[in-house]
Amino acid sequence: MAAPALGHYIGGRWTVPPSARSLEVWNPSTGDPIGTVPLGGAAEVDAAVRAAREALPAWRDTPPLERARAVGRLRERLEAGREELARLVARENGKTLKEARGSVRRGIEAAEFAAGAPALLQGSALRNVGRGVDAVEYREPVGVVAGITPFNFPVMIPLWMAPLALVCGNTFVLKPSERVPFSAERIVRLAEESGLPPGVLNLVHGGPEAVEAITDHPHIDAVAFVGSAPVARTVYARSSAAGKRVLALAGAKNHLIVLPDADLAPTVEAVVASAYGQAGERCLAGSVVVAVEPGADRLVFALAERVRGLRVGPADDPATEVGPLIRPEQRQRVAEWVERGRAEGAQVVAVGTVPAAGGGFFHPPVLFDGVRPEMAIAQEEIFGPVLCVVRVGSLAEGIDLANRSRYGNAAAVFTRDGRAAREFAHGIQAGMVGVNVGVPAPLAQFPFVGWKGSVFGSLAATGREALEFYTRTKVVTSRWF
Ligand code: NAD
């Protein structure tokens, strides 16, 4: 049964504009439509910003502990509804239920961090900076914050943003990906049930038009963005030009360096989970294996066997290891990348199978060997179940190769040698680094952020750095005559 049309949530009211432009939402596992999402534009963004601005003074002046309690109530509701949320994520995104559960757990942890943030909101003080003069530093909210999120983590990424922004005393406008709007709507309903005052958290559905309205809006003070590199670059440039604070997390091309001494079986499992988990639609997906010789042959052989046997299927089948891609266009793009890789001279050494029946947006897992660093498939983000093997002669050569990427989100090394692991961790230019860990996703209290072209802005999406993003400092210097 098709779900009802979704609405925007502005100033504490759900509005479903009857004549608005809308888009169909699909279940990628089946290819069935599951609802429609309204595409908000400048008018809806403006209404949401007005509501957020109106709610700002009272929310900013609400004691931080009360704000934290409100987020704590949201966290409790998220916890109680976590299975339902995971099922929504699996249904509209296509990742497996297991992956969806993990991502919801990570989102709830971000809300947990936010609920404990008042301790971190404390500033600093120094008595007698001059005779009879004291200085106190406060952390204050930035104002109205907008969050623009991607399709691949429909619950986790909105929860990186909204709870922390709110605890810091900001009001918030969420613009989720138009391809996965149901999860965002559910989060906002839970926030509504947890008693957030009207206007403190608003939801505007939409695509590029809504994003442009956000970047240009004169009364939005900060923009948090996560998505692809070209859009991140534009959002960063336009929002900065309009005088806003911006943090834009972008795309990736993550390298997994495998040394000859690596423990083969667990390494293959970790590499396969990194590259093909969530069908490769992860900003932390390993997409280039740098195989250090000697030993590349046995690694490629083991990887190829595993890739051929991967179970590709619908998100709700417990046996599924690799789900569908988000849309047929993404599947087409991945197929074109595979063709391009062949044309560039790389060899396809393994191809998985996809379900014979059904309308899901499946693409078979593909393993390339003989990839050279200058090939486009070794440099560009494919965002699908495609893994490239590049062979090198030494760890130093592997680190150098990875460091030549214009991205620097994540990287990992697989080895039994502590000294080599140390050399890698020290020399690699990436923000999130794994040692025998294929998906080195930091927990909510650590900074989640890449380096180089994987981020526009200077702070992280989680942890203390995110708290800095959502606050600004004020130093009061006082003397009493
Ligand atoms: P996307 O850039 O297509 O969309 C992100 C957001 O921008 C969405 O809300 C979308 O509505 C909006 N948008 C899309 N096209 C736009 C345009 N032309 N103008 C203005 N706004 C536009 O990204 P996606 O496909 O939803 O997500 C996948 C991408 O996100 C990948 O590149 C992935 O690496 C990246 N990502 C990065 C991180 C990270 O932490 N660095 C985390 C998750 C995803």
XYZ file of C-alpha atoms and ligand atoms in Angstrom:
525
model
C 0.000 0.000 0.000
C 1.357 3.393 -0.943
C 2.216 5.681 1.954
C 0.418 9.007 2.208
C 2.044 12.092 0.724
C 4.573 13.695 3.011
C 4.446 17.222 4.314
C 6.711 20.023 5.434
C 6.821 20.796 9.151
C 6.976 24.532 9.707
C 6.407 26.396 12.972
C 4.913 23.309 14.621
C 2.435 22.555 11.791
C 2.421 19.886 9.109
C 1.554 21.312 5.733
C 0.914 19.303 2.600
C 0.666 21.836 -0.200
C -2.028 20.338 -2.475
C -0.786 21.777 -5.725
C 2.919 21.625 -4.956
C 5.434 19.995 -7.238
C 6.292 16.571 -5.955
C 8.498 13.589 -6.649
C 7.864 9.894 -6.365
C 9.808 7.970 -3.723
C 10.853 4.400 -4.539
C 11.706 1.244 -2.703
C 15.051 0.385 -4.338
C 14.734 -3.301 -3.391
C 11.541 -3.784 -5.397
C 11.380 -0.810 -7.741
C 7.917 0.023 -6.337
C 6.781 3.566 -5.581
C 6.198 4.074 -1.856
C 4.918 7.627 -1.720
C 5.458 11.142 -2.943
C 7.507 13.926 -1.478
C 6.642 17.602 -1.970
C 9.435 19.672 -3.459
C 9.699 22.821 -1.413
C 11.292 25.946 -2.826
C 12.037 29.494 -1.786
C 8.581 30.054 -0.246
C 8.731 26.998 2.032
C 12.322 27.672 3.039
C 11.435 31.268 3.834
C 8.428 30.210 5.936
C 10.571 27.710 7.851
C 13.318 30.294 8.441
C 10.758 32.813 9.717
C 9.391 30.210 12.132
C 12.899 29.290 13.260
C 13.834 32.933 13.746
C 10.695 33.604 15.742
C 11.387 30.647 18.009
C 15.046 31.580 18.449
C 15.024 34.106 21.335
C 13.023 31.900 23.702
C 14.939 28.743 22.756
C 18.306 30.476 23.079
C 17.306 31.661 26.550
C 16.017 28.267 27.652
C 18.560 26.912 30.164
C 20.951 24.501 28.447
C 19.967 21.735 30.840
C 16.334 22.079 29.778
C 17.346 22.031 26.117
C 19.405 18.933 26.831
C 16.439 17.303 28.574
C 14.282 17.951 25.516
C 16.911 16.255 23.325
C 17.104 13.490 25.926
C 13.365 12.899 25.474
C 13.893 12.729 21.718
C 16.700 10.237 22.293
C 14.345 8.048 24.365
C 11.772 8.100 21.604
C 14.399 7.284 19.000
C 15.533 4.383 21.148
C 11.978 3.091 21.545
C 11.338 3.485 17.813
C 14.688 2.279 16.573
C 13.477 -0.890 14.868
C 10.764 1.025 13.040
C 13.343 3.603 11.970
C 15.713 0.884 10.756
C 12.916 -0.641 8.683
C 12.124 2.751 7.166
C 15.793 3.245 6.287
C 16.038 -0.218 4.744
C 12.846 0.336 2.773
C 13.612 3.724 1.290
C 17.406 3.489 1.030
C 17.876 -0.196 0.175
C 20.673 -0.937 2.638
C 20.225 -4.233 4.475
C 18.295 -4.294 7.729
C 21.502 -5.078 9.587
C 23.216 -2.061 8.061
C 20.145 0.073 8.694
C 20.059 -0.968 12.354
C 23.733 -0.086 12.726
C 23.243 3.326 11.146
C 20.244 4.109 13.380
C 22.309 3.084 16.407
C 25.009 5.553 15.316
C 22.399 8.286 14.978
C 21.027 7.631 18.452
C 24.575 7.813 19.807
C 24.880 11.280 18.262
C 21.681 12.331 20.071
C 23.144 10.843 23.259
C 26.280 12.920 22.841
C 24.127 16.000 22.296
C 22.074 15.324 25.424
C 25.323 15.373 27.423
C 26.696 18.456 25.716
C 25.866 21.127 28.346
C 29.073 20.199 30.170
C 30.967 20.998 26.968
C 29.099 24.276 26.506
C 30.844 25.777 29.494
C 33.240 28.535 28.622
C 36.286 29.755 30.505
C 37.082 32.610 32.846
C 40.110 34.495 34.095
C 40.009 36.857 37.025
C 42.216 39.957 36.993
C 43.148 40.064 33.311
C 43.948 43.632 34.385
C 43.680 45.076 37.885
C 40.021 44.719 38.875
C 39.151 43.427 35.408
C 37.726 39.953 34.746
C 37.206 38.111 31.457
C 34.583 35.436 30.854
C 34.223 33.464 27.662
C 30.739 32.154 26.790
C 29.618 29.756 24.072
C 26.477 31.082 22.436
C 24.300 29.699 19.642
C 24.952 30.801 16.078
C 21.265 31.402 15.340
C 19.167 29.705 12.671
C 20.961 26.658 11.289
C 20.000 24.687 8.193
C 20.996 21.058 7.666
C 21.122 19.536 4.169
C 21.584 15.781 4.136
C 22.345 12.993 1.614
C 20.425 9.823 0.766
C 22.878 7.277 2.112
C 22.335 7.780 5.879
C 18.715 8.914 6.178
C 18.638 8.802 10.004
C 22.240 9.042 11.130
C 23.243 12.241 9.360
C 20.167 14.309 10.331
C 20.886 13.109 13.891
C 24.513 14.220 13.678
C 23.142 17.704 13.101
C 19.797 18.582 14.657
C 20.170 17.373 18.285
C 23.539 19.060 18.795
C 22.498 22.268 17.043
C 19.398 22.404 19.261
C 21.216 21.706 22.528
C 23.562 24.559 21.654
C 20.529 26.869 21.532
C 20.091 27.201 17.773
C 16.851 26.648 15.927
C 16.986 24.325 12.970
C 15.658 23.772 9.446
C 16.238 20.266 8.097
C 16.260 19.677 4.334
C 16.704 15.922 3.913
C 17.458 14.111 0.667
C 14.342 13.976 -1.481
C 15.180 10.333 -2.196
C 14.747 9.231 1.454
C 12.218 11.591 3.027
C 10.308 9.131 5.235
C 13.052 8.619 7.809
C 13.478 12.374 8.258
C 9.758 12.823 8.669
C 9.722 10.110 11.343
C 12.549 11.803 13.268
C 10.694 15.109 13.191
C 7.480 13.464 14.389
C 9.382 11.946 17.303
C 10.853 15.368 18.076
C 7.355 16.851 17.987
C 6.125 14.153 20.410
C 9.031 14.880 22.708
C 7.683 18.395 23.213
C 10.038 20.688 21.309
C 8.434 24.138 21.079
C 7.003 25.078 17.647
C 9.559 26.541 15.240
C 12.587 25.095 17.034
C 12.880 22.219 14.560
C 11.442 22.587 11.050
C 11.418 20.291 8.056
C 11.364 21.354 4.427
C 11.403 18.633 1.798
C 12.875 19.317 -1.599
C 15.831 19.126 -3.934
C 18.238 21.621 -5.505
C 15.727 24.479 -5.488
C 15.293 24.242 -1.707
C 19.067 24.003 -1.284
C 19.624 27.143 -3.356
C 17.000 28.954 -1.288
C 18.896 27.918 1.861
C 22.317 28.985 0.618
C 21.011 32.418 -0.390
C 18.630 33.096 2.496
C 19.738 36.210 4.427
C 18.364 34.970 7.778
C 20.079 31.608 7.955
C 23.264 31.897 9.997
C 24.909 28.537 9.397
C 24.609 25.655 6.953
C 25.650 22.076 7.688
C 25.844 19.987 4.515
C 26.755 16.389 3.723
C 26.691 15.137 0.135
C 28.634 14.845 -3.092
C 31.711 16.926 -3.830
C 30.310 19.136 -6.617
C 27.247 20.083 -4.578
C 29.338 20.549 -1.414
C 31.605 22.938 -3.289
C 28.662 25.010 -4.547
C 26.856 25.020 -1.196
C 30.067 26.098 0.514
C 30.802 28.859 -1.998
C 27.267 30.256 -2.144
C 26.589 30.079 1.574
C 29.957 31.646 2.418
C 29.365 34.399 -0.100
C 26.063 35.075 1.640
C 27.946 35.490 4.936
C 27.048 32.189 6.568
C 29.135 29.764 8.541
C 29.354 26.547 6.504
C 30.580 23.036 7.002
C 30.209 20.854 3.904
C 31.304 17.227 4.007
C 31.864 15.846 0.531
C 32.790 12.779 -1.498
C 35.568 10.243 -1.129
C 37.897 7.723 -2.734
C 39.159 5.573 0.088
C 42.286 3.419 -0.150
C 42.790 0.123 1.665
C 46.454 -0.857 1.719
C 47.043 -4.578 2.170
C 50.558 -5.668 3.127
C 51.868 -9.141 2.258
C 51.860 -10.179 5.939
C 48.158 -9.339 6.452
C 46.011 -12.091 7.941
C 44.282 -13.133 4.730
C 40.833 -14.400 5.780
C 39.791 -11.529 8.099
C 41.394 -9.008 5.738
C 39.325 -10.260 2.810
C 36.176 -10.097 4.935
C 36.962 -6.556 6.058
C 37.811 -5.377 2.535
C 34.667 -6.948 1.076
C 32.489 -5.429 3.815
C 34.074 -2.021 3.220
C 33.821 -2.068 -0.576
C 30.518 -3.875 -1.155
C 28.628 -3.233 2.090
C 25.726 -0.861 1.517
C 26.374 -1.564 -2.188
C 29.362 0.785 -2.015
C 27.107 3.756 -1.271
C 29.098 4.882 1.749
C 31.484 7.800 2.083
C 33.737 5.418 4.022
C 33.578 2.654 1.398
C 36.990 1.319 0.464
C 37.087 1.571 -3.304
C 40.781 1.050 -4.092
C 42.740 -1.870 -2.683
C 46.447 -1.114 -2.815
C 48.012 -4.557 -2.812
C 51.662 -4.498 -1.761
C 53.752 -7.177 -3.493
C 54.522 -9.975 -3.023
C 51.103 -11.331 -2.198
C 48.734 -9.485 -4.534
C 47.876 -12.658 -6.477
C 46.655 -14.569 -3.449
C 44.706 -11.525 -2.229
C 43.007 -10.990 -5.598
C 42.216 -14.696 -5.853
C 40.554 -14.712 -2.406
C 38.693 -11.462 -3.076
C 37.435 -12.723 -6.436
C 36.053 -15.910 -4.893
C 34.223 -13.926 -2.247
C 32.864 -11.394 -4.754
C 31.430 -14.114 -7.002
C 29.597 -15.587 -4.005
C 28.198 -12.345 -2.561
C 24.459 -12.503 -2.028
C 22.834 -9.551 -3.720
C 19.212 -9.078 -2.810
C 16.476 -7.039 -1.199
C 17.138 -5.111 1.992
C 14.684 -7.087 4.120
C 16.091 -10.537 3.271
C 18.344 -11.556 6.198
C 20.607 -13.445 3.761
C 21.356 -10.344 1.691
C 24.920 -9.051 1.853
C 24.655 -6.409 -0.885
C 21.474 -4.422 -1.394
C 20.328 -2.399 -4.407
C 21.494 1.014 -5.530
C 19.355 4.006 -4.740
C 17.937 4.641 -8.233
C 18.161 3.176 -11.774
C 20.174 6.239 -12.832
C 22.825 5.409 -10.228
C 22.889 1.820 -11.475
C 23.364 3.117 -15.009
C 26.195 5.393 -13.834
C 27.937 2.452 -12.143
C 27.540 0.331 -15.280
C 29.147 3.145 -17.284
C 32.057 3.247 -14.810
C 32.597 -0.477 -15.299
C 32.671 0.019 -19.076
C 35.066 2.906 -18.665
C 37.362 0.787 -16.488
C 37.479 -1.914 -19.157
C 38.137 0.701 -21.837
C 40.993 2.115 -19.754
C 42.587 -1.349 -19.751
C 41.711 -2.681 -16.290
C 40.635 -6.327 -16.068
C 37.357 -7.449 -14.556
C 38.341 -10.511 -12.527
C 35.058 -11.167 -10.751
C 31.411 -10.231 -11.177
C 28.696 -11.208 -8.721
C 25.144 -12.116 -9.610
C 21.916 -10.203 -9.107
C 18.435 -11.595 -8.411
C 16.903 -12.949 -11.612
C 13.425 -11.639 -10.826
C 11.969 -8.454 -9.365
C 12.328 -4.797 -10.203
C 15.022 -3.815 -7.687
C 17.844 -1.496 -8.700
C 20.586 -4.102 -8.342
C 24.061 -3.927 -9.802
C 26.393 -6.919 -9.485
C 29.535 -6.506 -7.383
C 32.567 -6.045 -9.645
C 36.270 -6.549 -8.910
C 38.895 -4.927 -11.129
C 42.549 -5.964 -11.177
C 45.365 -4.315 -13.108
C 44.125 -0.836 -12.278
C 46.680 1.933 -12.653
C 46.589 5.074 -10.496
C 46.104 7.394 -13.473
C 42.869 5.653 -14.568
C 39.648 7.536 -13.871
C 38.184 4.508 -12.050
C 41.080 4.785 -9.587
C 40.461 8.463 -8.962
C 36.741 9.232 -9.118
C 34.045 8.314 -6.623
C 31.876 5.600 -8.223
C 29.510 5.098 -5.260
C 28.605 1.568 -6.222
C 29.773 -2.027 -5.652
C 33.015 -1.706 -7.620
C 36.460 -2.348 -6.163
C 39.758 -1.592 -7.942
C 43.024 -3.361 -7.172
C 46.231 -1.413 -7.774
C 49.499 -3.281 -7.222
C 52.536 -1.552 -5.724
C 56.006 -2.597 -4.571
C 56.115 -1.140 -1.066
C 54.121 0.442 1.736
C 55.763 3.802 1.035
C 54.631 3.592 -2.601
C 51.112 2.707 -1.421
C 50.948 5.658 0.975
C 52.237 7.969 -1.737
C 49.603 6.679 -4.158
C 46.781 7.167 -1.672
C 48.047 10.632 -0.787
C 47.902 11.711 -4.421
C 44.102 11.370 -4.341
C 42.308 14.680 -4.251
C 40.084 13.193 -1.555
C 41.139 12.275 1.972
C 38.119 10.941 3.763
C 39.240 7.549 5.040
C 42.009 5.001 4.546
C 43.016 1.718 6.119
C 45.988 -0.599 6.352
C 45.912 -4.358 6.828
C 49.034 -5.851 8.375
C 50.412 -7.780 11.355
C 53.329 -5.398 11.646
C 52.871 -2.663 14.249
C 55.687 -0.576 12.860
C 54.205 -0.604 9.357
C 50.788 0.288 10.806
C 52.353 3.194 12.658
C 54.147 4.416 9.527
C 50.837 4.263 7.646
C 48.776 6.011 10.329
C 51.367 8.771 10.545
C 51.935 9.247 6.815
C 48.447 8.921 5.385
C 46.587 12.095 4.502
C 43.058 11.199 5.562
C 40.834 12.152 8.458
C 39.563 8.696 9.390
C 42.153 5.950 9.497
C 41.773 2.225 10.090
C 44.330 -0.337 11.193
C 42.850 -3.714 10.266
C 39.476 -1.892 10.271
C 37.869 -1.419 6.865
C 35.231 1.155 7.806
C 36.914 3.413 10.377
C 33.827 5.420 11.322
C 34.475 7.501 14.441
C 31.879 7.355 17.231
C 29.809 10.444 17.968
C 32.220 11.882 20.548
C 35.079 11.849 18.004
C 35.359 14.154 14.981
C 33.839 12.665 11.811
C 35.532 14.503 8.954
C 37.846 13.921 6.036
C 40.778 15.904 4.678
C 41.459 17.660 1.384
C 38.629 17.518 -1.182
C 36.422 15.507 1.186
C 35.470 18.604 3.147
C 34.822 22.291 2.616
C 35.184 24.054 5.940
C 37.456 23.558 8.883
C 35.556 21.602 11.525
C 34.034 18.146 11.932
C 30.455 16.908 11.736
C 30.499 15.264 15.171
C 32.144 15.566 18.571
C 33.558 18.708 20.139
C 34.396 20.227 16.770
C 30.739 20.042 15.781
C 29.861 21.752 19.027
C 32.242 24.530 17.995
C 30.483 24.753 14.653
C 27.081 25.172 16.307
C 28.288 27.830 18.771
C 30.213 31.057 18.677
C 32.232 32.536 21.463
C 31.691 35.768 23.284
C 34.268 37.168 25.683
C 32.947 39.612 28.259
C 35.620 41.780 29.845
C 34.260 43.628 32.886
C 35.316 46.048 35.514
C 33.167 47.580 38.265
C 33.902 51.132 39.362
P 24.021 14.838 -3.330
O 25.121 15.826 -3.354
O 23.393 14.432 -4.607
O 22.811 15.369 -2.408
C 23.050 15.902 -1.121
C 21.998 16.971 -0.846
O 22.141 18.017 -1.802
C 20.575 16.454 -0.963
O 19.811 17.001 0.087
C 20.106 16.952 -2.323
O 18.731 17.289 -2.349
C 20.939 18.197 -2.550
N 21.319 18.381 -3.965
C 21.529 17.416 -4.905
N 21.888 17.976 -6.077
C 21.919 19.308 -5.884
C 22.223 20.410 -6.721
N 22.562 20.254 -7.988
N 22.147 21.650 -6.178
C 21.819 21.834 -4.884
N 21.506 20.816 -4.055
C 21.564 19.562 -4.535
O 24.572 13.565 -2.522
P 23.858 12.157 -2.360
O 23.907 11.443 -3.661
O 22.560 12.309 -1.666
O 24.860 11.472 -1.325
C 26.007 10.774 -1.704
C 27.254 11.634 -1.623
O 27.412 12.107 -0.290
C 28.525 10.881 -1.922
O 29.366 11.689 -2.701
C 29.131 10.609 -0.559
O 30.535 10.432 -0.554
C 28.742 11.849 0.161
N 28.749 11.640 1.597
C 29.793 12.138 2.300
C 29.863 11.919 3.660
C 31.027 12.436 4.444
O 31.013 12.298 5.656
N 32.022 13.020 3.826
C 28.861 11.198 4.310
C 27.794 10.706 3.549
C 27.748 10.935 2.188
